[in-house]
Short mmCIF file of C-alpha atoms in Angstrom, two decimals:
data_model
loop_
_atom_site.label_atom_id
_atom_site.label_comp_id
_atom_site.label_asym_id
_atom_site.label_seq_id
_atom_site.Cartn_x
_atom_site.Cartn_y
_atom_site.Cartn_z
CA MET A 1 -1.52 -2.08 12.33
CA SER A 2 0.66 -3.02 15.59
CA ASP A 3 0.27 -0.22 18.02
CA ALA A 4 -3.86 -0.19 17.33
CA LYS A 5 -5.73 -0.97 20.15
CA ARG A 6 -8.03 -4.79 19.77
CA THR A 7 -11.60 -4.96 20.99
CA PRO A 8 -13.15 -7.69 23.53
CA LEU A 9 -14.53 -9.14 20.23
CA TYR A 10 -11.22 -9.33 18.29
CA ASP A 11 -11.08 -13.11 18.42
CA PHE A 12 -14.97 -12.99 17.80
CA ASN A 13 -14.17 -10.78 14.60
CA VAL A 14 -11.15 -12.92 13.58
CA ALA A 15 -12.63 -16.41 13.47
CA HIS A 16 -16.02 -15.23 11.67
CA GLY A 17 -13.94 -13.48 8.50
CA GLY A 18 -13.82 -10.08 9.94
CA ARG A 19 -11.49 -8.28 7.40
CA MET A 20 -9.35 -5.71 10.26
CA VAL A 21 -8.03 -2.54 9.76
CA ASP A 22 -6.83 0.24 11.67
CA PHE A 23 -9.82 2.64 12.45
CA ALA A 24 -8.75 5.63 15.51
CA GLY A 25 -6.06 3.55 16.28
CA TRP A 26 -8.35 0.20 16.74
CA GLU A 27 -8.24 -2.92 14.74
CA MET A 28 -11.66 -2.88 13.44
CA PRO A 29 -13.43 -5.22 11.30
CA VAL A 30 -14.55 -3.60 8.22
CA GLN A 31 -16.46 -5.80 6.53
CA TYR A 32 -16.75 -9.78 7.16
CA ALA A 33 -18.24 -11.01 4.20
CA SER A 34 -19.35 -7.73 1.64
CA ILE A 35 -20.43 -4.31 2.93
CA VAL A 36 -23.34 -4.07 0.45
CA GLU A 37 -24.59 -7.64 1.55
CA GLU A 38 -23.87 -6.30 5.16
CA HIS A 39 -25.68 -3.23 4.58
CA LYS A 40 -28.88 -4.76 2.89
CA ALA A 41 -28.94 -7.41 5.43
CA THR A 42 -29.12 -4.90 8.34
CA ARG A 43 -32.29 -2.83 6.37
CA ALA A 44 -34.29 -6.00 5.77
CA ALA A 45 -33.75 -8.33 8.90
CA ALA A 46 -31.01 -7.49 11.27
CA GLY A 47 -26.86 -5.92 11.20
CA LEU A 48 -24.73 -7.45 14.57
CA PHE A 49 -21.89 -4.53 15.14
CA ASP A 50 -19.12 -4.91 17.06
CA VAL A 51 -18.71 -0.90 18.23
CA SER A 52 -16.56 -1.68 21.44
CA HIS A 53 -14.22 0.90 19.86
CA MET A 54 -16.61 3.87 21.58
CA GLY A 55 -15.27 5.53 24.74
CA GLU A 56 -17.43 5.40 27.35
CA ALA A 57 -17.42 7.47 30.95
CA THR A 58 -19.32 7.54 34.08
CA LEU A 59 -20.00 11.00 35.66
CA GLU A 60 -21.62 11.37 39.26
CA GLY A 61 -21.67 13.65 41.39
CA PRO A 62 -24.50 15.93 43.21
CA ASP A 63 -23.23 18.74 40.36
CA ALA A 64 -23.54 16.07 37.20
CA GLU A 65 -26.65 17.82 35.81
CA SER A 66 -25.35 21.37 36.19
CA PHE A 67 -22.02 20.39 35.08
CA LEU A 68 -23.52 18.73 31.87
CA ASN A 69 -25.81 21.31 30.97
CA SER A 70 -22.76 24.07 31.25
CA VAL A 71 -20.42 21.82 28.89
CA LEU A 72 -23.40 19.85 26.45
CA THR A 73 -25.37 21.82 24.09
CA ASN A 74 -28.61 19.95 24.60
CA ASP A 75 -30.50 20.39 27.83
CA VAL A 76 -30.05 17.49 30.11
CA SER A 77 -32.17 18.79 33.07
CA GLY A 78 -36.06 16.90 31.35
CA MET A 79 -34.51 13.52 31.35
CA ASP A 80 -35.47 10.89 33.80
CA ASP A 81 -34.05 7.72 34.98
CA GLY A 82 -33.44 5.28 31.43
CA LYS A 83 -33.27 8.37 29.29
CA ALA A 84 -30.62 8.50 26.91
CA LEU A 85 -30.14 11.70 24.98
CA TYR A 86 -28.00 12.96 21.71
CA SER A 87 -25.70 15.89 22.47
CA LEU A 88 -22.92 17.86 21.09
CA MET A 89 -20.08 19.06 23.03
CA CYS A 90 -18.99 22.48 21.82
CA HIS A 91 -15.89 24.55 21.60
CA PRO A 92 -16.34 28.49 22.57
CA ASN A 93 -16.16 28.65 18.77
CA GLY A 94 -18.92 26.58 17.71
CA GLY A 95 -17.12 24.04 16.62
CA VAL A 96 -17.16 21.00 18.35
CA VAL A 97 -15.49 18.55 20.92
CA ASP A 98 -17.36 15.90 19.78
CA ASP A 99 -21.03 14.37 19.39
CA LEU A 100 -22.28 12.17 22.32
CA LEU A 101 -25.03 10.30 23.80
CA VAL A 102 -25.93 10.80 27.77
CA TYR A 103 -27.41 7.97 29.55
CA ARG A 104 -29.11 9.16 33.22
CA LYS A 105 -28.86 5.95 35.44
CA ARG A 106 -30.48 7.95 38.16
CA GLU A 107 -30.20 11.31 39.71
CA GLY A 108 -26.52 12.59 39.68
CA SER A 109 -24.92 9.55 37.78
CA TYR A 110 -24.93 9.84 34.08
CA LEU A 111 -22.69 7.14 31.51
CA LEU A 112 -21.34 9.42 28.79
CA CYS A 113 -20.48 7.64 24.93
CA LEU A 114 -17.95 8.75 23.00
CA ASN A 115 -16.15 8.57 19.84
CA ALA A 116 -13.06 6.44 19.55
CA SER A 117 -11.22 8.42 18.20
CA ASN A 118 -12.09 11.77 20.44
CA VAL A 119 -12.05 9.76 23.80
CA ASP A 120 -8.46 11.22 25.15
CA LYS A 121 -9.74 14.95 24.07
CA ASP A 122 -12.86 14.65 25.46
CA ILE A 123 -11.52 13.46 28.85
CA ALA A 124 -9.17 15.89 29.02
CA TRP A 125 -11.96 18.45 27.99
CA LEU A 126 -14.50 17.21 30.96
CA GLU A 127 -11.44 17.09 33.52
CA THR A 128 -10.77 20.96 32.40
CA GLU A 129 -14.05 22.25 32.41
CA SER A 130 -15.44 20.49 35.76
CA LYS A 131 -13.42 22.14 37.91
CA GLY A 132 -15.46 23.88 40.82
CA PHE A 133 -18.22 21.37 39.90
CA ASP A 134 -18.42 18.79 42.26
CA VAL A 135 -18.30 15.62 40.02
CA SER A 136 -16.24 12.49 39.23
CA LEU A 137 -15.14 11.93 35.86
CA VAL A 138 -13.96 8.22 35.52
CA ASP A 139 -12.91 6.57 31.36
CA VAL A 140 -14.55 3.57 31.97
CA SER A 141 -13.72 2.57 27.87
CA ASP A 142 -11.89 -0.45 28.90
CA SER A 143 -14.72 -2.06 30.91
CA TYR A 144 -17.16 -2.38 28.38
CA ALA A 145 -17.67 -3.99 24.69
CA LEU A 146 -20.78 -2.39 22.87
CA LEU A 147 -22.69 -4.28 20.27
CA ALA A 148 -25.07 -2.52 18.07
CA LEU A 149 -28.30 -4.80 16.87
CA GLN A 150 -30.12 -3.12 14.32
CA GLY A 151 -32.50 -3.83 11.47
CA PRO A 152 -36.41 -4.90 12.25
CA LYS A 153 -35.91 -8.20 13.44
CA SER A 154 -33.88 -6.89 16.27
CA PHE A 155 -36.74 -7.37 18.78
CA GLN A 156 -37.73 -10.22 17.41
CA ILE A 157 -34.10 -12.05 17.94
CA LEU A 158 -34.21 -10.45 21.93
CA GLY A 159 -37.58 -11.38 22.14
CA ALA A 160 -36.74 -14.98 23.14
CA ILE A 161 -33.58 -14.33 25.28
CA SER A 162 -33.75 -11.01 27.16
CA SER A 163 -34.60 -11.28 30.54
CA VAL A 164 -36.76 -7.86 30.22
CA ASP A 165 -39.66 -7.23 28.40
CA LEU A 166 -38.26 -5.04 25.96
CA SER A 167 -41.54 -3.79 23.95
CA GLY A 168 -42.13 -1.00 25.87
CA LEU A 169 -38.92 0.14 25.60
CA ASP A 170 -39.18 3.62 23.93
CA TYR A 171 -36.55 5.50 21.22
CA TYR A 172 -33.72 6.80 23.18
CA ARG A 173 -34.64 5.19 26.23
CA PHE A 174 -32.48 1.83 28.23
CA VAL A 175 -33.34 -0.84 30.71
CA GLU A 176 -30.56 -2.89 32.32
CA GLY A 177 -30.93 -6.11 32.06
CA GLU A 178 -30.07 -10.12 30.80
CA ILE A 179 -29.79 -11.53 27.46
CA ALA A 180 -28.94 -14.91 27.60
CA GLY A 181 -27.72 -14.50 31.33
CA VAL A 182 -25.68 -11.98 30.29
CA ALA A 183 -26.02 -8.72 32.34
CA CYS A 184 -26.48 -5.89 29.81
CA ILE A 185 -27.41 -1.92 29.04
CA ILE A 186 -29.76 -2.14 26.66
CA SER A 187 -30.68 1.10 24.91
CA ARG A 188 -33.31 2.07 22.12
CA THR A 189 -30.27 3.50 20.18
CA GLY A 190 -28.67 3.23 16.86
CA TYR A 191 -26.76 4.80 13.85
CA THR A 192 -28.30 3.05 11.26
CA GLY A 193 -32.12 4.63 10.88
CA GLU A 194 -32.96 0.97 11.57
CA VAL A 195 -34.71 -0.26 14.60
CA GLY A 196 -32.69 -2.01 16.83
CA VAL A 197 -30.51 -1.91 20.14
CA GLU A 198 -27.01 -0.97 21.85
CA LEU A 199 -26.14 -3.41 24.22
CA PHE A 200 -23.14 -1.87 26.70
CA VAL A 201 -21.78 -5.32 28.27
CA ALA A 202 -18.71 -5.96 30.52
CA SER A 203 -15.72 -6.56 28.19
CA GLU A 204 -14.88 -9.74 29.31
CA ARG A 205 -18.53 -11.28 28.16
CA GLY A 206 -18.98 -9.52 24.80
CA GLU A 207 -17.54 -12.47 22.97
CA GLU A 208 -20.41 -14.69 24.51
CA LEU A 209 -23.38 -12.07 23.87
CA ALA A 210 -22.02 -11.98 20.17
CA GLU A 211 -21.98 -15.93 19.92
CA THR A 212 -25.27 -15.96 21.48
CA LEU A 213 -26.92 -12.97 19.71
CA LEU A 214 -25.90 -14.48 16.06
CA GLU A 215 -27.04 -17.83 16.95
CA ALA A 216 -30.04 -16.47 18.20
CA GLY A 217 -30.75 -14.23 14.71
CA LEU A 218 -29.40 -16.16 12.13
CA PRO A 219 -32.95 -17.90 11.67
CA HIS A 220 -33.80 -14.33 11.69
CA GLY A 221 -31.35 -13.19 8.60
CA LEU A 222 -28.95 -11.72 11.07
CA VAL A 223 -25.52 -11.09 9.67
CA LEU A 224 -22.61 -9.64 11.06
CA ALA A 225 -21.69 -6.60 10.04
CA GLY A 226 -18.48 -4.11 9.60
CA LEU A 227 -17.56 -0.59 10.06
CA GLY A 228 -17.94 0.00 5.98
CA ALA A 229 -21.82 -1.36 6.06
CA ARG A 230 -21.86 1.06 9.72
CA ASP A 231 -20.86 4.06 7.38
CA SER A 232 -22.87 3.89 4.12
CA LEU A 233 -26.29 3.11 6.52
CA ARG A 234 -25.23 6.14 8.38
CA LEU A 235 -24.96 8.34 5.60
CA GLU A 236 -28.31 6.86 3.78
CA ALA A 237 -29.85 8.01 7.38
CA GLY A 238 -28.52 11.17 7.05
CA TYR A 239 -26.20 10.92 10.33
CA SER A 240 -23.26 13.19 10.98
CA LEU A 241 -20.02 11.48 11.10
CA TYR A 242 -17.13 13.28 13.66
CA GLY A 243 -14.61 14.47 11.38
CA HIS A 244 -16.81 14.53 8.83
CA GLU A 245 -19.83 16.17 8.65
CA ILE A 246 -18.67 18.08 12.18
CA ASP A 247 -15.47 18.49 13.79
CA ASP A 248 -13.52 20.87 15.76
CA VAL A 249 -14.44 24.22 13.73
CA VAL A 250 -17.86 23.29 11.81
CA GLY A 251 -20.48 23.08 14.42
CA PRO A 252 -24.30 22.49 14.62
CA VAL A 253 -25.15 25.83 12.92
CA GLU A 254 -23.45 24.27 9.55
CA ALA A 255 -24.44 20.30 9.95
CA ASN A 256 -28.11 21.12 10.72
CA LEU A 257 -27.63 20.05 14.02
CA MET A 258 -29.40 22.94 15.71
CA TRP A 259 -32.08 20.31 17.38
CA THR A 260 -29.53 18.92 19.65
CA VAL A 261 -28.98 22.77 21.05
CA SER A 262 -31.09 23.98 23.27
CA LEU A 263 -30.74 28.12 23.76
CA LYS A 264 -33.91 28.17 25.97
CA LYS A 265 -31.95 26.12 28.89
CA GLU A 266 -31.39 28.03 32.42
CA GLY A 267 -27.80 29.31 32.50
CA ASP A 268 -24.40 29.44 30.04
CA PHE A 269 -22.81 26.72 27.98
CA ILE A 270 -20.04 26.45 26.47
CA GLY A 271 -20.26 27.35 22.35
CA LYS A 272 -23.71 28.86 23.05
CA ALA A 273 -22.73 32.72 22.36
CA ALA A 274 -20.74 31.80 18.93
CA ILE A 275 -23.37 29.59 17.68
CA LEU A 276 -25.91 32.10 18.15
CA SER A 277 -24.29 34.58 16.76
CA LYS A 278 -23.40 32.08 13.81
CA LYS A 279 -26.97 31.16 13.64
CA GLN A 280 -28.53 35.10 13.60
CA ASN A 281 -25.48 36.71 11.05
CA GLY A 282 -26.05 32.95 8.86
CA PRO A 283 -22.79 30.62 8.97
CA GLU A 284 -20.15 31.39 5.97
CA LYS A 285 -20.83 27.08 5.33
CA LYS A 286 -23.32 25.02 5.48
CA ILE A 287 -23.54 20.92 5.16
CA VAL A 288 -25.21 19.80 1.74
CA PHE A 289 -26.26 15.93 1.37
CA PHE A 290 -26.28 14.77 -2.37
CA LYS A 291 -27.04 12.25 -4.41
CA THR A 292 -25.07 11.56 -7.75
CA GLY A 293 -27.67 9.32 -10.13
CA GLY A 294 -24.46 7.42 -11.18
CA ARG A 295 -22.32 4.76 -9.46
CA ARG A 296 -19.64 6.40 -9.05
CA ILE A 297 -18.62 7.56 -5.44
CA ALA A 298 -17.39 10.88 -4.73
CA ARG A 299 -15.13 10.48 -1.58
CA PRO A 300 -14.27 13.49 0.53
CA GLY A 301 -11.68 15.24 -0.45
CA THR A 302 -13.60 15.74 -4.09
CA ASP A 303 -13.93 19.17 -4.93
CA ILE A 304 -17.68 20.78 -5.44
CA VAL A 305 -18.13 23.26 -8.36
CA ILE A 306 -20.73 25.46 -9.69
CA SER A 307 -19.75 25.98 -13.50
CA GLY A 308 -16.32 24.75 -12.45
CA GLN A 309 -15.79 26.97 -9.70
CA LYS A 310 -14.70 25.51 -6.68
CA VAL A 311 -17.55 26.10 -4.14
CA GLY A 312 -17.43 22.94 -1.37
CA THR A 313 -15.24 19.69 -0.47
CA VAL A 314 -17.05 16.47 0.13
CA VAL A 315 -16.90 15.24 3.34
CA SER A 316 -18.44 11.58 3.38
CA GLY A 317 -19.26 9.85 0.28
CA THR A 318 -20.75 5.90 -0.02
CA PHE A 319 -22.32 3.88 -2.20
CA SER A 320 -26.06 3.62 -1.56
CA PRO A 321 -26.93 0.00 -1.96
CA ILE A 322 -30.65 0.71 -1.83
CA LEU A 323 -30.78 3.46 -4.17
CA ASN A 324 -28.04 2.14 -6.17
CA GLU A 325 -26.04 5.02 -6.69
CA ALA A 326 -23.62 7.17 -5.01
CA ILE A 327 -24.36 9.40 -2.16
CA GLY A 328 -22.56 12.08 0.07
CA ALA A 329 -22.60 14.90 1.94
CA ALA A 330 -20.82 18.53 1.38
CA LEU A 331 -19.12 21.46 3.17
CA VAL A 332 -19.68 24.47 0.58
CA ASP A 333 -20.40 27.66 0.79
CA ALA A 334 -23.21 29.13 2.23
CA SER A 335 -24.27 30.93 -1.09
CA ALA A 336 -23.80 27.61 -2.68
CA ALA A 337 -25.83 25.76 -0.44
CA LYS A 338 -29.64 26.17 -1.97
CA SER A 339 -27.94 25.56 -5.38
CA ASP A 340 -28.96 23.51 -7.93
CA GLU A 341 -26.25 23.65 -9.76
CA LEU A 342 -24.00 22.01 -8.20
CA ALA A 343 -21.60 19.30 -9.34
CA VAL A 344 -18.35 17.14 -8.51
CA GLU A 345 -15.45 17.04 -10.33
CA LEU A 346 -14.30 13.32 -10.23
CA ARG A 347 -11.26 12.36 -12.44
CA GLY A 348 -10.90 15.91 -14.48
CA LYS A 349 -14.70 14.81 -15.76
CA SER A 350 -17.76 16.95 -13.99
CA TYR A 351 -20.82 15.19 -12.62
CA PRO A 352 -23.90 17.05 -11.82
CA VAL A 353 -25.48 16.52 -7.92
CA ALA A 354 -28.73 16.12 -6.39
CA ARG A 355 -29.29 18.12 -3.23
CA THR A 356 -31.40 15.45 -1.42
CA ARG A 357 -32.94 16.56 2.43
CA PRO A 358 -31.93 13.01 4.38
CA PRO A 359 -32.65 10.95 5.08
CA PHE A 360 -32.02 9.53 1.90
CA LEU A 361 -34.78 6.91 2.19
CA PRO A 362 -37.72 6.55 4.44
CA LEU A 363 -36.30 5.30 7.48
CA ASN A 364 -38.25 4.78 10.89
CA PRO A 365 -35.94 3.83 13.70
CA GLN A 366 -39.11 4.38 16.17
CA ALA A 367 -41.39 2.34 14.60
CA MET B 1 -8.11 -17.61 -4.54
CA SER B 2 -8.21 -18.55 -8.21
CA ILE B 3 -5.40 -18.46 -10.59
CA PRO B 4 -5.93 -20.10 -13.77
CA ALA B 5 -3.51 -21.62 -15.22
CA ASP B 6 -4.20 -21.25 -18.98
CA LEU B 7 -3.73 -17.31 -18.15
CA LYS B 8 -1.53 -14.30 -18.52
CA TYR B 9 -0.96 -11.76 -15.44
CA THR B 10 0.78 -8.53 -14.17
CA LYS B 11 1.95 -7.44 -10.72
CA ASP B 12 -1.10 -5.08 -11.28
CA HIS B 13 -3.52 -7.66 -10.45
CA GLU B 14 -4.96 -8.03 -13.80
CA TRP B 15 -5.03 -10.97 -16.32
CA LEU B 16 -4.99 -11.55 -19.90
CA LYS B 17 -6.93 -14.32 -21.85
CA LEU B 18 -4.93 -15.06 -25.28
CA LEU B 19 -7.99 -15.63 -27.60
CA ASP B 20 -7.77 -16.48 -31.41
CA GLY B 21 -5.42 -14.21 -33.77
CA ASP B 22 -4.01 -11.24 -31.84
CA GLU B 23 -6.69 -10.29 -29.77
CA ALA B 24 -7.18 -10.72 -26.20
CA LEU B 25 -9.39 -10.48 -23.06
CA ILE B 26 -8.32 -8.35 -20.37
CA GLY B 27 -10.03 -7.97 -16.07
CA ILE B 28 -8.91 -8.08 -12.48
CA THR B 29 -8.03 -11.22 -10.97
CA ASP B 30 -9.27 -12.92 -8.12
CA PHE B 31 -6.89 -11.74 -5.58
CA ALA B 32 -7.78 -8.22 -6.86
CA GLN B 33 -11.26 -8.15 -6.59
CA ASN B 34 -11.16 -9.63 -3.17
CA SER B 35 -9.10 -6.80 -1.75
CA LEU B 36 -11.15 -4.04 -3.41
CA GLY B 37 -14.28 -5.79 -2.21
CA ASP B 38 -18.05 -4.54 -3.37
CA ILE B 39 -17.08 -3.11 -6.83
CA THR B 40 -19.88 -0.65 -7.84
CA PHE B 41 -18.16 1.00 -10.88
CA VAL B 42 -15.99 0.33 -13.69
CA GLU B 43 -14.58 3.13 -16.09
CA VAL B 44 -13.64 1.85 -19.57
CA PRO B 45 -12.07 3.62 -22.22
CA GLU B 46 -13.93 3.99 -26.09
CA VAL B 47 -13.33 1.33 -28.80
CA GLY B 48 -11.06 2.05 -30.55
CA ASP B 49 -8.97 4.14 -28.26
CA SER B 50 -5.37 2.86 -28.25
CA PHE B 51 -2.84 2.48 -25.05
CA ASP B 52 0.56 1.62 -24.65
CA ALA B 53 2.09 -0.30 -21.90
CA GLY B 54 1.90 0.74 -18.42
CA ASP B 55 -1.01 3.13 -19.17
CA SER B 56 -3.77 3.80 -16.85
CA PHE B 57 -6.84 2.81 -19.23
CA GLY B 58 -9.46 2.74 -16.99
CA VAL B 59 -10.72 2.67 -12.73
CA VAL B 60 -12.10 -0.01 -11.06
CA GLU B 61 -14.43 1.25 -7.82
CA SER B 62 -15.23 -0.06 -4.94
CA VAL B 63 -17.19 0.98 -1.69
CA LYS B 64 -13.95 1.25 -0.25
CA ALA B 65 -11.61 2.54 -3.11
CA ALA B 66 -10.85 3.43 -6.36
CA SER B 67 -8.02 1.48 -8.20
CA ASP B 68 -6.28 2.42 -11.63
CA LEU B 69 -6.30 -0.17 -14.41
CA TYR B 70 -3.14 -0.67 -16.09
CA MET B 71 -2.55 -1.68 -19.77
CA PRO B 72 -0.73 -5.04 -19.69
CA VAL B 73 0.46 -4.32 -23.25
CA ASP B 74 1.01 -1.98 -26.13
CA ALA B 75 -2.84 -2.68 -27.49
CA GLU B 76 -5.86 -1.08 -28.89
CA VAL B 77 -9.08 -1.50 -27.39
CA VAL B 78 -11.97 -3.73 -29.76
CA GLU B 79 -14.67 -4.44 -27.30
CA VAL B 80 -15.73 -3.74 -23.66
CA ASN B 81 -17.67 -5.60 -21.49
CA GLU B 82 -21.01 -3.31 -21.42
CA ALA B 83 -22.88 -5.87 -19.08
CA LEU B 84 -20.42 -3.97 -16.23
CA GLU B 85 -22.39 -0.56 -16.23
CA ASP B 86 -25.42 -2.26 -14.43
CA SER B 87 -23.57 -5.18 -13.33
CA PRO B 88 -20.27 -4.06 -12.18
CA GLU B 89 -20.51 -6.78 -9.35
CA SER B 90 -19.72 -9.48 -12.02
CA VAL B 91 -16.35 -8.76 -11.44
CA ASN B 92 -16.76 -10.02 -7.88
CA THR B 93 -18.16 -12.65 -9.08
CA SER B 94 -16.71 -14.05 -11.92
CA PRO B 95 -13.86 -12.03 -12.15
CA TYR B 96 -12.20 -14.47 -14.93
CA ASP B 97 -15.34 -14.88 -17.32
CA GLU B 98 -18.16 -12.55 -16.66
CA GLY B 99 -16.44 -9.47 -15.07
CA TRP B 100 -13.81 -9.41 -18.09
CA ILE B 101 -13.08 -5.93 -18.84
CA MET B 102 -12.23 -5.20 -22.13
CA LYS B 103 -11.25 -7.03 -25.51
CA ILE B 104 -7.83 -5.76 -26.61
CA LYS B 105 -6.09 -6.19 -30.08
CA VAL B 106 -2.14 -7.28 -28.93
CA LYS B 107 -0.01 -4.66 -31.02
CA ASP B 108 3.21 -6.78 -31.32
CA PRO B 109 2.52 -10.85 -30.07
CA ALA B 110 5.75 -11.08 -29.07
CA SER B 111 5.61 -8.34 -25.90
CA LEU B 112 3.24 -11.30 -24.52
CA SER B 113 6.04 -13.20 -23.08
CA GLU B 114 7.20 -10.27 -20.68
CA LEU B 115 3.60 -10.82 -18.80
CA LEU B 116 3.67 -13.71 -15.83
CA ASP B 117 2.52 -17.29 -15.48
CA ALA B 118 0.51 -18.12 -13.09
CA ALA B 119 3.09 -19.55 -10.65
CA ALA B 120 5.01 -16.43 -11.14
CA TYR B 121 1.48 -14.55 -10.25
CA GLU B 122 0.99 -16.67 -7.23
CA GLU B 123 4.17 -15.71 -5.81
CA ILE B 124 2.95 -11.79 -6.02
CA ALA B 125 -0.36 -12.61 -4.64
CA LYS B 126 0.70 -14.31 -1.74
CA ASP B 127 0.24 -11.33 0.35
#
């Protein structure tokens, strides 16, 4: 833990009882009181998450748009100012360098939000691939704290303290404004499947903003929520997590993320040929989501079997506090991806699992 | 951190409460439940199964991790706490009472002297 980095909210997290663990090289709160209670409170009211470990980079220059379109799978050409877009950044083999959010601030000026574990890899990748493009890339990860306020009460909490009217802020759009006098980028995005925002704020004002939100949110049932609840919430929502559902090898065709790939956009992009070929010929493996019907969690690395024969491996597994059963995702042989005979082997016993199309419960983050 | 003075403990963070005769209740300590976090599943053996001291007899699973349970002494399983099947969170909320895991019949009462008392366990549960 000694080498792990601390977010600008480290003291806040410790003061509020956060149980700190090493995650992707950061000392992060896995929970404050109870993962299950934090999860339920986020679905019922609101949860406040410190996600400052996420990386940020600015990309500016006359070629910013064409460069992004050459290196990302999604199409940034249709973005207007204030638009956010989810995309993959792929290797030539169709595997994923990272999944990220692109924010268009104005023409030729973008903010990228990157996975903590991939920041160094992403920056190196973007530096290399941008040769020949007139762009400048700056890693600004240390400049920002990032807070996620998620849950049905999010906008009620923000309403009284936001300088800008957020009622017209659509899903995957952002504005710059002040929350209780603290300047932020207010982005209508999230990783829980709930209504909510992500707030980019100057590092040195992160704790002040967190305290303000906590105070404003308590009467509405807001709780502080850690990485444990963040993971169970995202898995219930069926969102991919880098290193689990996607990685350097497993890409959009396997992971049902073709909606993030624009095959129609102008020009080539890295990974396009491989993705096209995999789409046409069919991938060797597929990601499937499943429910176990029981309370025992099938953890990552667990074998997926059909009649005792291994056909895949669990990549994510947790307990759904809403469904009261264990849920998960697995990478399985394509031939087994539609089977109704899938089972997990746990401590020598075989448990049948039910394939499920996510989300695992009705969610509407756009509401 | 609660460590009741009238119980016996193991270095594996389990407690044992001697009942009348040679029967005893066992469970996991407040320290153990707190370390594990939200408990979602407890696997227990069948009534009538016998185990030697140190044998793994079951599993406590939380959202974060799975942890083996080890038999404190040579014993036979007399009863299991069936309520944990639907409410394993009792182990979090009431580790020494409602969250008991099973009742055992101790084979050699003299073996109980090898268990830790509350003061000795407190030293182990410090960090």
